[in-house]
Amino acid sequence: MAPPPPPLAASTPLLHGEFGSYPARGPRFALTLTSQALHIQRLRPKPEARPRGGLVPLAEVSGCCTLRSRSPSDSAAYFCIYTYPRGRRGSRRRTTRTFRTDGAATYEENRAEAQRWATALTCLLRGLPLPGDGEITPDLLPRPPRLLLLVNPFGGRGLAWQWCKNYVLPMISEAGLSFNLIQTERQNHARELVQGLSLSEWDGIVTVSGDGLLHEVLNGLLDRPDWKEAVKMPVGVLPCGSGNALAGAVNQHGGFEPALGLDLLLNCSLLLCRGGGHPLDLLSVTLASGSRCFSFLSVAWGFVSDVDIQSERFRALGSARFTLGTVLGLATLHTYRGRLSYLPATVEPASPTPAHSLPRAKSELTLTPDPAPPMAHSPLHRSVSDLPLPLPQPALASPGSPEPLPILSLNGGGPELAGDWGGAGDAPLSPDPLLSSPPGSPKAGLHSPVAEGAPVIPPSSGLPPPTPDARVAASTCGLPDHLLPPLGTPLPPDWVTLEGDFVLMLAISPSHLGADMVAAPHARFDDGLVHLCWVRSGISRAALLRLFLAMERGSQFSLGCPQLGYAAARAFRLEPLTPRGVLTVDGEQVEYGPLQAQMHPGLGLKTPALPAAPALYGRQPGAPVCQGAALLFHNSWLWGSQDLFRIVLTEAVGGWGP
């Protein structure tokens, strides 16, 4: 096997060429593709000394496709890219650029050139190597991964489904990826689904909600009899909940500026479109009753857990519920007596290194997925899939033009959509099947179309919103906690014990406690440590408020607060000595009483966006994956307009399309 080509410098040109625009009477451009950006310079009618919008960072590109004109006399092919640059106010907006490939006399030659550019750009977006001197053809692209999207319709302020339909699905479709989607109907529904899932049918699972749905998925995978293999399934998160802590950490790891709400979702979705992977540490938590669950985020006691649970009644406010809950918690500040013991880390956590670019994909999932063998699909309760649906084509006219423009269509035919592709003169566009569905890829199954909007939940489903006092289900995973003696027995002498009155105790794995709260600035997804933070009694309400305000920048440890403590540990035990209180694991209330936990390094894998991207990380051999974004598999069509979006519904008859 030939060695891989050496990495290219960020400024090394990979491709260069001259393109026209669409419509054909527009300007002409010189395009230069590097490993980091697409450079666009206008050539005619007048070259630009300082081109505006002439640099398109690949970090802002979701995908691309090739197109053709439906006019028989047009021998040109078309190359379209989809980008999400930041506007003047910092928010992302969707932009498309369509270029006309017309340097050759025949359509076949122009099509080959357009596909060469689209293939090269797709390889760069997915972290695939380009041949040093070889020909760039769509054969370089492997089969796209196939994602299972789980959407919690109660996420955040109830906007999860709307955001998923309007932003997530169009973006991942532009990336040439594919998916099937299920709307969860009750608490622990996602856990039950993944417990019975035929994992060989899927390349990854992505949650579209807050941190709670990802907690269900990870514990459901670890509850399976084949948990050693199940935990290797890449998992990602796209933030649509009120608590998006992992997505905030993924957003930071991806090199983006701190973001909230829709901006955070778009950042994580971009990371998901690019793929990549990173190990994710998981914390095994043993409760007083002997039951066990797994945490990817935090264990909290005191002020933090009080605010989390008591603010449930303000869930309609979205993330603002935590602000209101904090104000109310400060007004009725409590202290709790307890004992905290921990096994100190042998290696101090490294200082965080700022990331200025998106992480390169490390996952075999996105880069070289194994072909899926033919099989009968397991019946899932209800799903939405990216089925190609033919839609009417309105005639579009260019401003000032008396005749309609020629309509562009998918190379090789296929369903088409009319959409807002950058201007009133643009034509309907569709993804190129040669890029999004390589030869040999399975085709979508037959589904029944339903009306637009969120899937209707049958009355018999009994779908209540999560209740504040809901309990986390126990895990039956056989993974041993070799660092922990039985709960209630003496601890080894190398453990450190603190006893006293506390305002709060927080054990956190990633850096973020919320999308905009950096509780452990030095934490990394795979550092193998649980970061313990505590605040002793005696702190004033004003000082506690300053700590939380400083947490937005991760600077709380520089305030010099004497009541604030920190330790990096591999395991810990918490023994509340106050008869009443609230304990939470990943924001979910658990039984009150003594508990202990051990960190299992790299047990899970994450993806950017997924929370932790709320984009997606891919699979590392022998480690589970979590993505803030998601793994995707899209082989048919692209939404060009939200009002033309269609969904399909599959009942529990095993009708999942491959």
Short mmCIF file of C-alpha atoms in Angstrom, two decimals, residues 93-503:
data_model
loop_
_atom_site.label_atom_id
_atom_site.label_comp_id
_atom_site.label_asym_id
_atom_site.label_seq_id
_atom_site.Cartn_x
_atom_site.Cartn_y
_atom_site.Cartn_z
CA ARG A 93 -27.11 33.06 7.55
CA ARG A 94 -27.41 30.62 4.70
CA THR A 95 -25.75 31.59 1.42
CA THR A 96 -25.33 29.70 -1.84
CA ARG A 97 -22.87 30.30 -4.67
CA THR A 98 -23.45 28.69 -8.08
CA PHE A 99 -20.64 28.65 -10.66
CA ARG A 100 -20.89 27.74 -14.35
CA THR A 101 -18.35 25.25 -15.70
CA ASP A 102 -18.13 26.05 -19.40
CA GLY A 103 -14.47 25.72 -20.39
CA ALA A 104 -15.01 22.68 -22.63
CA ALA A 105 -17.09 22.19 -25.75
CA THR A 106 -19.17 19.26 -24.49
CA TYR A 107 -21.33 18.77 -21.47
CA GLU A 108 -19.55 15.55 -20.47
CA GLU A 109 -16.22 17.35 -20.17
CA ASN A 110 -17.74 20.24 -18.22
CA ARG A 111 -19.56 17.82 -15.95
CA ALA A 112 -16.33 15.97 -15.19
CA GLU A 113 -14.65 19.25 -14.22
CA ALA A 114 -17.56 20.31 -11.98
CA GLN A 115 -17.51 16.90 -10.29
CA ARG A 116 -13.76 17.17 -9.80
CA TRP A 117 -14.23 20.39 -7.83
CA ALA A 118 -17.20 19.04 -5.88
CA THR A 119 -15.32 15.83 -5.01
CA ALA A 120 -12.20 17.72 -3.88
CA LEU A 121 -14.25 20.06 -1.70
CA THR A 122 -16.22 17.17 -0.19
CA CYS A 123 -13.00 15.31 0.61
CA LEU A 124 -11.62 18.35 2.40
CA LEU A 125 -14.84 18.81 4.37
CA ARG A 126 -14.88 15.18 5.50
CA GLY A 127 -11.17 14.94 6.23
CA LEU A 128 -10.47 12.53 3.36
CA PRO A 129 -7.02 12.55 1.72
CA LEU A 130 -6.71 13.77 -1.85
CA PRO A 131 -4.43 11.86 -4.23
CA GLY A 132 -1.09 13.52 -4.74
CA ASP A 133 -0.92 13.18 -8.53
CA GLY A 134 -3.94 10.99 -9.17
CA GLU A 135 -7.25 11.85 -10.75
CA ILE A 136 -9.95 13.35 -8.52
CA THR A 137 -13.21 11.49 -9.19
CA PRO A 138 -16.34 10.71 -7.14
CA ASP A 139 -14.92 7.20 -6.62
CA LEU A 140 -12.74 8.72 -3.88
CA LEU A 141 -15.81 9.21 -1.69
CA PRO A 142 -16.90 6.30 0.51
CA ARG A 143 -20.47 5.45 1.33
CA PRO A 144 -21.85 8.17 3.57
CA PRO A 145 -22.66 7.18 7.16
CA ARG A 146 -26.25 6.47 8.07
CA LEU A 147 -27.58 8.38 11.07
CA LEU A 148 -30.44 7.82 13.43
CA LEU A 149 -31.74 11.19 14.65
CA LEU A 150 -33.70 11.24 17.91
CA VAL A 151 -35.71 14.43 18.50
CA ASN A 152 -37.30 15.39 21.80
CA PRO A 153 -40.29 17.61 20.90
CA PHE A 154 -40.26 19.06 24.42
CA GLY A 155 -36.65 20.24 24.13
CA GLY A 156 -35.99 23.79 25.27
CA ARG A 157 -39.12 25.85 24.77
CA GLY A 158 -40.70 23.18 22.59
CA LEU A 159 -38.85 24.43 19.51
CA ALA A 160 -36.70 21.34 18.96
CA TRP A 161 -38.82 19.89 16.17
CA GLN A 162 -39.22 23.25 14.40
CA TRP A 163 -35.48 23.94 14.55
CA CYS A 164 -34.72 20.43 13.39
CA LYS A 165 -37.02 20.78 10.39
CA ASN A 166 -35.99 24.30 9.44
CA TYR A 167 -32.23 24.19 10.05
CA VAL A 168 -30.76 20.79 10.89
CA LEU A 169 -32.29 18.63 8.17
CA PRO A 170 -31.62 21.07 5.31
CA MET A 171 -28.00 21.54 6.39
CA ILE A 172 -27.16 17.88 6.71
CA SER A 173 -28.87 17.26 3.39
CA GLU A 174 -26.63 19.87 1.79
CA ALA A 175 -23.71 17.90 3.17
CA GLY A 176 -24.76 14.87 1.12
CA LEU A 177 -25.50 12.80 4.22
CA SER A 178 -28.51 10.66 5.09
CA PHE A 179 -30.68 10.07 8.13
CA ASN A 180 -33.76 8.56 9.63
CA LEU A 181 -35.53 10.44 12.41
CA ILE A 182 -37.63 9.38 15.38
CA GLN A 183 -39.59 11.68 17.66
CA THR A 184 -39.44 10.50 21.27
CA GLU A 185 -42.77 10.29 23.05
CA ARG A 186 -41.95 10.01 26.73
CA GLN A 187 -39.13 10.03 29.22
CA ASN A 188 -36.68 7.11 28.74
CA HIS A 189 -38.19 6.41 25.29
CA ALA A 190 -34.79 6.96 23.67
CA ARG A 191 -33.23 4.59 26.18
CA GLU A 192 -35.71 1.88 25.27
CA LEU A 193 -35.17 2.44 21.55
CA VAL A 194 -31.41 2.06 21.61
CA GLN A 195 -31.65 -0.98 23.88
CA GLY A 196 -33.55 -2.84 21.15
CA LEU A 197 -31.81 -1.27 18.16
CA SER A 198 -30.01 -3.37 15.55
CA LEU A 199 -26.79 -1.38 15.73
CA SER A 200 -25.35 -2.91 12.56
CA GLU A 201 -27.95 -0.96 10.60
CA TRP A 202 -26.61 2.38 11.79
CA ASP A 203 -23.36 4.30 11.72
CA GLY A 204 -24.24 6.74 14.49
CA ILE A 205 -26.96 8.12 16.75
CA VAL A 206 -27.56 11.86 17.07
CA THR A 207 -29.83 13.49 19.64
CA VAL A 208 -31.61 16.73 18.75
CA SER A 209 -32.47 18.07 22.18
CA GLY A 210 -30.70 19.02 25.40
CA ASP A 211 -28.32 16.98 27.53
CA GLY A 212 -31.06 14.75 28.95
CA LEU A 213 -31.74 12.84 25.73
CA LEU A 214 -28.05 12.06 25.26
CA HIS A 215 -27.97 10.75 28.85
CA GLU A 216 -30.77 8.33 27.92
CA VAL A 217 -28.99 7.15 24.76
CA LEU A 218 -25.64 6.51 26.45
CA ASN A 219 -27.23 4.60 29.32
CA GLY A 220 -29.39 2.65 26.90
CA LEU A 221 -26.30 1.54 24.96
CA LEU A 222 -24.55 0.51 28.17
CA ASP A 223 -27.63 -1.45 29.30
CA ARG A 224 -27.42 -3.79 26.32
CA PRO A 225 -26.04 -7.33 26.70
CA ASP A 226 -23.52 -6.43 23.97
CA TRP A 227 -22.55 -3.19 25.71
CA LYS A 228 -18.86 -3.63 24.93
CA GLU A 229 -19.66 -3.27 21.23
CA ALA A 230 -22.66 -0.97 21.66
CA VAL A 231 -20.62 1.66 23.48
CA LYS A 232 -18.44 1.98 20.37
CA MET A 233 -21.42 3.40 18.47
CA PRO A 234 -20.69 7.05 17.63
CA VAL A 235 -23.13 9.35 19.38
CA GLY A 236 -23.65 13.04 18.77
CA VAL A 237 -25.77 15.90 20.03
CA LEU A 238 -27.34 18.90 18.33
CA PRO A 239 -28.43 21.45 20.96
CA CYS A 240 -32.15 22.17 21.03
CA GLY A 241 -32.75 22.00 24.78
CA SER A 242 -32.57 24.34 27.73
CA GLY A 243 -29.38 22.71 28.99
CA ASN A 244 -26.75 22.37 26.24
CA ALA A 245 -23.57 21.91 28.21
CA LEU A 246 -21.91 19.29 26.02
CA ALA A 247 -22.75 21.28 22.90
CA GLY A 248 -21.08 24.33 24.47
CA ALA A 249 -17.92 22.28 25.05
CA VAL A 250 -18.04 20.90 21.50
CA ASN A 251 -18.53 24.40 20.12
CA GLN A 252 -15.40 25.57 21.95
CA HIS A 253 -13.44 22.49 20.91
CA GLY A 254 -14.44 23.16 17.29
CA GLY A 255 -12.82 26.59 17.37
CA PHE A 256 -16.00 28.68 17.33
CA GLU A 257 -16.77 31.70 19.45
CA PRO A 258 -19.16 31.11 22.38
CA ALA A 259 -22.73 30.91 21.12
CA LEU A 260 -26.25 30.31 22.37
CA GLY A 261 -29.56 29.25 20.90
CA LEU A 262 -29.79 28.99 17.14
CA ASP A 263 -26.19 30.11 16.58
CA LEU A 264 -24.96 27.25 18.77
CA LEU A 265 -27.16 24.80 16.85
CA LEU A 266 -25.80 25.99 13.48
CA ASN A 267 -22.21 25.76 14.72
CA CYS A 268 -22.72 22.21 15.91
CA SER A 269 -24.54 21.30 12.71
CA LEU A 270 -21.56 22.54 10.68
CA LEU A 271 -19.28 20.36 12.77
CA LEU A 272 -21.62 17.45 12.22
CA CYS A 273 -21.48 17.95 8.46
CA ARG A 274 -17.69 17.74 8.58
CA GLY A 275 -17.57 14.62 10.73
CA GLY A 276 -14.58 13.76 12.88
CA GLY A 277 -14.40 12.06 16.23
CA HIS A 278 -13.01 12.21 19.73
CA PRO A 279 -13.13 9.87 22.75
CA LEU A 280 -15.49 10.85 25.54
CA ASP A 281 -14.92 9.96 29.18
CA LEU A 282 -17.90 8.53 31.05
CA LEU A 283 -18.48 8.57 34.80
CA SER A 284 -19.95 5.46 36.44
CA VAL A 285 -22.18 6.61 39.34
CA THR A 286 -23.29 4.15 42.05
CA LEU A 287 -26.26 5.34 44.11
CA ALA A 288 -27.27 4.56 47.69
CA SER A 289 -29.53 1.69 46.65
CA GLY A 290 -26.70 0.04 44.74
CA SER A 291 -28.12 0.94 41.33
CA ARG A 292 -25.79 2.50 38.81
CA CYS A 293 -25.99 4.96 35.94
CA PHE A 294 -23.45 6.58 33.62
CA SER A 295 -22.79 10.29 33.30
CA PHE A 296 -21.11 12.22 30.52
CA LEU A 297 -21.64 15.61 32.15
CA SER A 298 -21.94 16.17 35.90
CA VAL A 299 -23.02 15.08 39.37
CA ALA A 300 -24.35 17.97 41.45
CA TRP A 301 -25.44 18.53 45.03
CA GLY A 302 -26.54 21.74 46.72
CA PHE A 303 -27.10 25.02 44.96
CA VAL A 304 -26.57 23.75 41.38
CA SER A 305 -28.93 20.77 41.71
CA ASP A 306 -31.49 22.87 43.58
CA VAL A 307 -31.59 25.41 40.75
CA ASP A 308 -31.71 22.70 38.10
CA ILE A 309 -34.68 20.86 39.55
CA GLN A 310 -36.62 23.78 41.01
CA SER A 311 -36.43 25.66 37.69
CA GLU A 312 -38.22 22.81 35.89
CA ARG A 313 -41.48 24.66 36.37
CA PHE A 314 -40.05 27.47 34.21
CA ARG A 315 -39.12 25.14 31.33
CA ALA A 316 -41.18 27.22 28.90
CA LEU A 317 -38.55 29.97 29.28
CA GLY A 318 -35.83 27.82 27.73
CA SER A 319 -32.32 28.49 29.00
CA ALA A 320 -33.60 31.60 30.81
CA ARG A 321 -35.13 29.24 33.38
CA PHE A 322 -31.67 28.79 34.91
CA THR A 323 -31.21 32.55 35.27
CA LEU A 324 -34.53 32.86 37.05
CA GLY A 325 -33.78 29.77 39.13
CA THR A 326 -30.41 31.21 40.18
CA VAL A 327 -32.04 34.44 41.36
CA LEU A 328 -34.59 32.51 43.40
CA GLY A 329 -31.90 30.19 44.75
CA LEU A 330 -29.80 33.13 45.93
CA ALA A 331 -32.81 34.55 47.73
CA THR A 332 -33.21 31.30 49.70
CA LEU A 333 -29.58 30.21 49.93
CA HIS A 334 -29.08 26.94 51.84
CA THR A 335 -26.06 25.14 53.20
CA TYR A 336 -25.65 21.37 53.41
CA ARG A 337 -23.44 19.34 55.69
CA GLY A 338 -21.62 16.49 54.00
CA ARG A 339 -18.43 14.55 53.41
CA LEU A 340 -16.54 14.57 50.11
CA SER A 341 -13.76 12.03 49.51
CA TYR A 342 -11.77 11.64 46.32
CA LEU A 343 -8.86 9.77 44.76
CA PRO A 344 -6.52 12.51 43.51
CA ALA A 345 -5.36 12.42 39.90
CA THR A 346 -1.76 11.36 39.42
CA VAL A 347 -1.35 13.81 36.52
CA GLU A 348 -2.48 17.40 36.77
CA PRO A 349 -4.86 18.53 34.01
CA ALA A 350 -3.14 20.37 31.19
CA SER A 351 -3.95 23.97 30.46
CA PRO A 352 -6.41 24.33 27.59
CA THR A 353 -4.96 25.12 24.21
CA PRO A 354 -7.10 27.49 22.15
CA ALA A 355 -8.28 25.94 18.92
CA HIS A 356 -8.35 28.11 15.83
CA SER A 357 -9.68 25.57 13.37
CA LEU A 358 -12.05 22.65 13.24
CA PRO A 359 -10.65 19.34 14.46
CA ARG A 360 -9.61 16.87 11.80
CA ALA A 361 -11.73 13.76 11.61
CA LYS A 362 -10.25 10.78 13.42
CA SER A 363 -13.22 8.49 13.03
CA GLU A 364 -13.27 5.43 10.85
CA LEU A 365 -16.99 6.03 10.83
CA THR A 366 -16.87 9.04 8.56
CA LEU A 367 -13.69 8.24 6.69
CA THR A 368 -13.91 4.57 5.82
CA PRO A 369 -17.24 3.10 6.88
CA ASP A 370 -17.72 -0.60 6.27
CA PRO A 371 -20.43 -1.40 3.72
CA ALA A 372 -23.65 -2.39 5.43
CA PRO A 373 -24.70 -5.99 4.70
CA PRO A 374 -28.25 -6.54 3.43
CA MET A 375 -30.64 -7.24 6.27
CA ALA A 376 -34.18 -6.85 7.46
CA HIS A 377 -34.53 -3.60 9.34
CA SER A 378 -35.68 -3.74 12.92
CA PRO A 379 -39.14 -2.22 13.51
CA LEU A 380 -38.95 1.21 15.11
CA HIS A 381 -41.92 3.02 16.50
CA ARG A 382 -42.21 6.08 14.28
CA SER A 383 -39.72 7.73 12.03
CA VAL A 384 -39.11 10.47 9.51
CA SER A 385 -36.80 9.82 6.57
CA ASP A 386 -35.21 11.82 3.77
CA LEU A 387 -37.38 10.33 1.03
CA PRO A 388 -37.13 12.01 -2.40
CA LEU A 389 -40.53 13.53 -3.17
CA PRO A 390 -41.22 15.17 -6.56
CA LEU A 391 -42.42 18.71 -6.06
CA PRO A 392 -43.88 21.26 -8.49
CA GLN A 393 -41.40 23.49 -10.31
CA PRO A 394 -42.41 27.13 -10.59
CA ALA A 395 -40.84 29.03 -13.45
CA LEU A 396 -38.28 31.53 -12.19
CA ALA A 397 -37.27 34.60 -14.14
CA SER A 398 -34.18 36.72 -13.82
CA PRO A 399 -34.78 40.36 -12.85
CA GLY A 400 -35.07 42.41 -16.00
CA SER A 401 -35.20 39.37 -18.25
CA PRO A 402 -38.29 38.87 -20.46
CA GLU A 403 -37.82 35.11 -20.81
CA PRO A 404 -37.51 32.48 -18.08
CA LEU A 405 -34.05 31.22 -17.27
CA PRO A 406 -33.17 27.63 -18.18
CA ILE A 407 -33.90 25.34 -15.26
CA LEU A 408 -31.06 23.47 -13.62
CA SER A 409 -31.61 19.87 -12.65
CA LEU A 410 -29.75 17.05 -11.02
CA ASN A 411 -27.11 15.35 -13.13
CA GLY A 412 -28.71 12.14 -14.25
CA GLY A 413 -32.22 13.27 -13.35
CA GLY A 414 -34.03 12.98 -10.08
CA PRO A 415 -36.37 14.97 -7.85
CA GLU A 416 -35.98 18.72 -7.88
CA LEU A 417 -36.83 21.57 -5.56
CA ALA A 418 -37.32 25.25 -6.18
CA GLY A 419 -35.65 27.29 -3.52
CA ASP A 420 -34.02 30.49 -2.35
CA TRP A 421 -30.64 29.66 -3.82
CA GLY A 422 -29.15 33.10 -3.59
CA GLY A 423 -31.39 35.33 -5.63
CA ALA A 424 -34.58 35.74 -7.61
CA GLY A 425 -32.97 34.43 -10.79
CA ASP A 426 -31.70 31.16 -9.43
CA ALA A 427 -33.15 27.85 -10.57
CA PRO A 428 -34.19 24.74 -8.66
CA LEU A 429 -31.24 22.73 -7.36
CA SER A 430 -30.72 19.14 -6.26
CA PRO A 431 -27.77 17.20 -4.83
CA ASP A 432 -25.66 15.12 -7.18
CA PRO A 433 -26.27 11.39 -6.59
CA LEU A 434 -22.69 10.68 -7.61
CA LEU A 435 -21.54 12.62 -4.56
CA SER A 436 -24.24 11.81 -2.03
CA SER A 437 -24.98 8.24 -3.06
CA PRO A 438 -22.00 6.39 -4.54
CA PRO A 439 -22.54 3.33 -6.71
CA GLY A 440 -23.72 0.40 -4.65
CA SER A 441 -25.36 2.50 -1.96
CA PRO A 442 -28.77 1.24 -0.85
CA LYS A 443 -31.78 3.23 -1.96
CA ALA A 444 -34.50 4.65 0.22
CA GLY A 445 -37.47 2.46 0.93
CA LEU A 446 -41.07 3.35 0.28
CA HIS A 447 -42.79 5.59 2.79
CA SER A 448 -46.11 7.35 2.99
CA PRO A 449 -46.04 11.15 2.77
CA VAL A 450 -47.76 13.12 5.48
CA ALA A 451 -48.64 16.75 5.83
CA GLU A 452 -46.10 19.35 6.86
CA GLY A 453 -45.43 20.05 10.49
CA ALA A 454 -44.46 18.03 13.50
CA PRO A 455 -45.48 14.36 13.46
CA VAL A 456 -48.81 13.91 15.18
CA ILE A 457 -48.58 11.97 18.43
CA PRO A 458 -51.42 9.48 18.81
CA PRO A 459 -53.62 10.03 21.87
CA SER A 460 -52.82 6.53 23.09
CA SER A 461 -49.15 7.36 23.40
CA GLY A 462 -49.73 9.20 26.67
CA LEU A 463 -46.89 11.64 26.03
CA PRO A 464 -46.42 13.77 29.17
CA PRO A 465 -43.67 16.32 29.57
CA PRO A 466 -40.85 15.19 31.87
CA THR A 467 -41.68 15.70 35.51
CA PRO A 468 -39.26 17.36 37.93
CA ASP A 469 -39.18 14.36 40.26
CA ALA A 470 -38.54 11.75 37.56
CA ARG A 471 -35.84 9.27 38.48
CA VAL A 472 -32.95 8.10 36.38
CA ALA A 473 -33.25 4.43 35.46
CA ALA A 474 -30.56 2.11 36.79
CA SER A 475 -27.92 0.66 34.47
CA THR A 476 -27.23 -3.07 34.27
CA CYS A 477 -23.85 -2.67 32.55
CA GLY A 478 -21.24 -5.17 33.70
CA LEU A 479 -18.34 -2.73 33.55
CA PRO A 480 -16.42 -3.04 36.87
CA ASP A 481 -15.50 0.00 39.00
CA HIS A 482 -12.08 -1.22 40.09
CA LEU A 483 -11.19 2.00 41.93
CA LEU A 484 -14.22 1.96 44.22
CA PRO A 485 -14.68 -0.12 47.36
CA PRO A 486 -18.29 -1.04 48.19
CA LEU A 487 -20.36 1.95 49.19
CA GLY A 488 -20.36 2.27 53.00
CA THR A 489 -16.99 0.56 53.53
CA PRO A 490 -13.78 2.41 54.50
CA LEU A 491 -11.81 4.10 51.76
CA PRO A 492 -8.14 3.37 50.93
CA PRO A 493 -5.53 5.58 52.62
CA ASP A 494 -4.58 7.40 49.40
CA TRP A 495 -8.00 9.09 49.27
CA VAL A 496 -8.53 12.69 50.50
CA THR A 497 -11.57 13.50 52.65
CA LEU A 498 -13.24 16.86 53.27
CA GLU A 499 -16.10 17.31 55.75
CA GLY A 500 -18.08 20.41 56.57
CA ASP A 501 -20.90 22.66 55.47
CA PHE A 502 -21.17 23.21 51.71
CA VAL A 503 -23.20 25.51 49.51
#
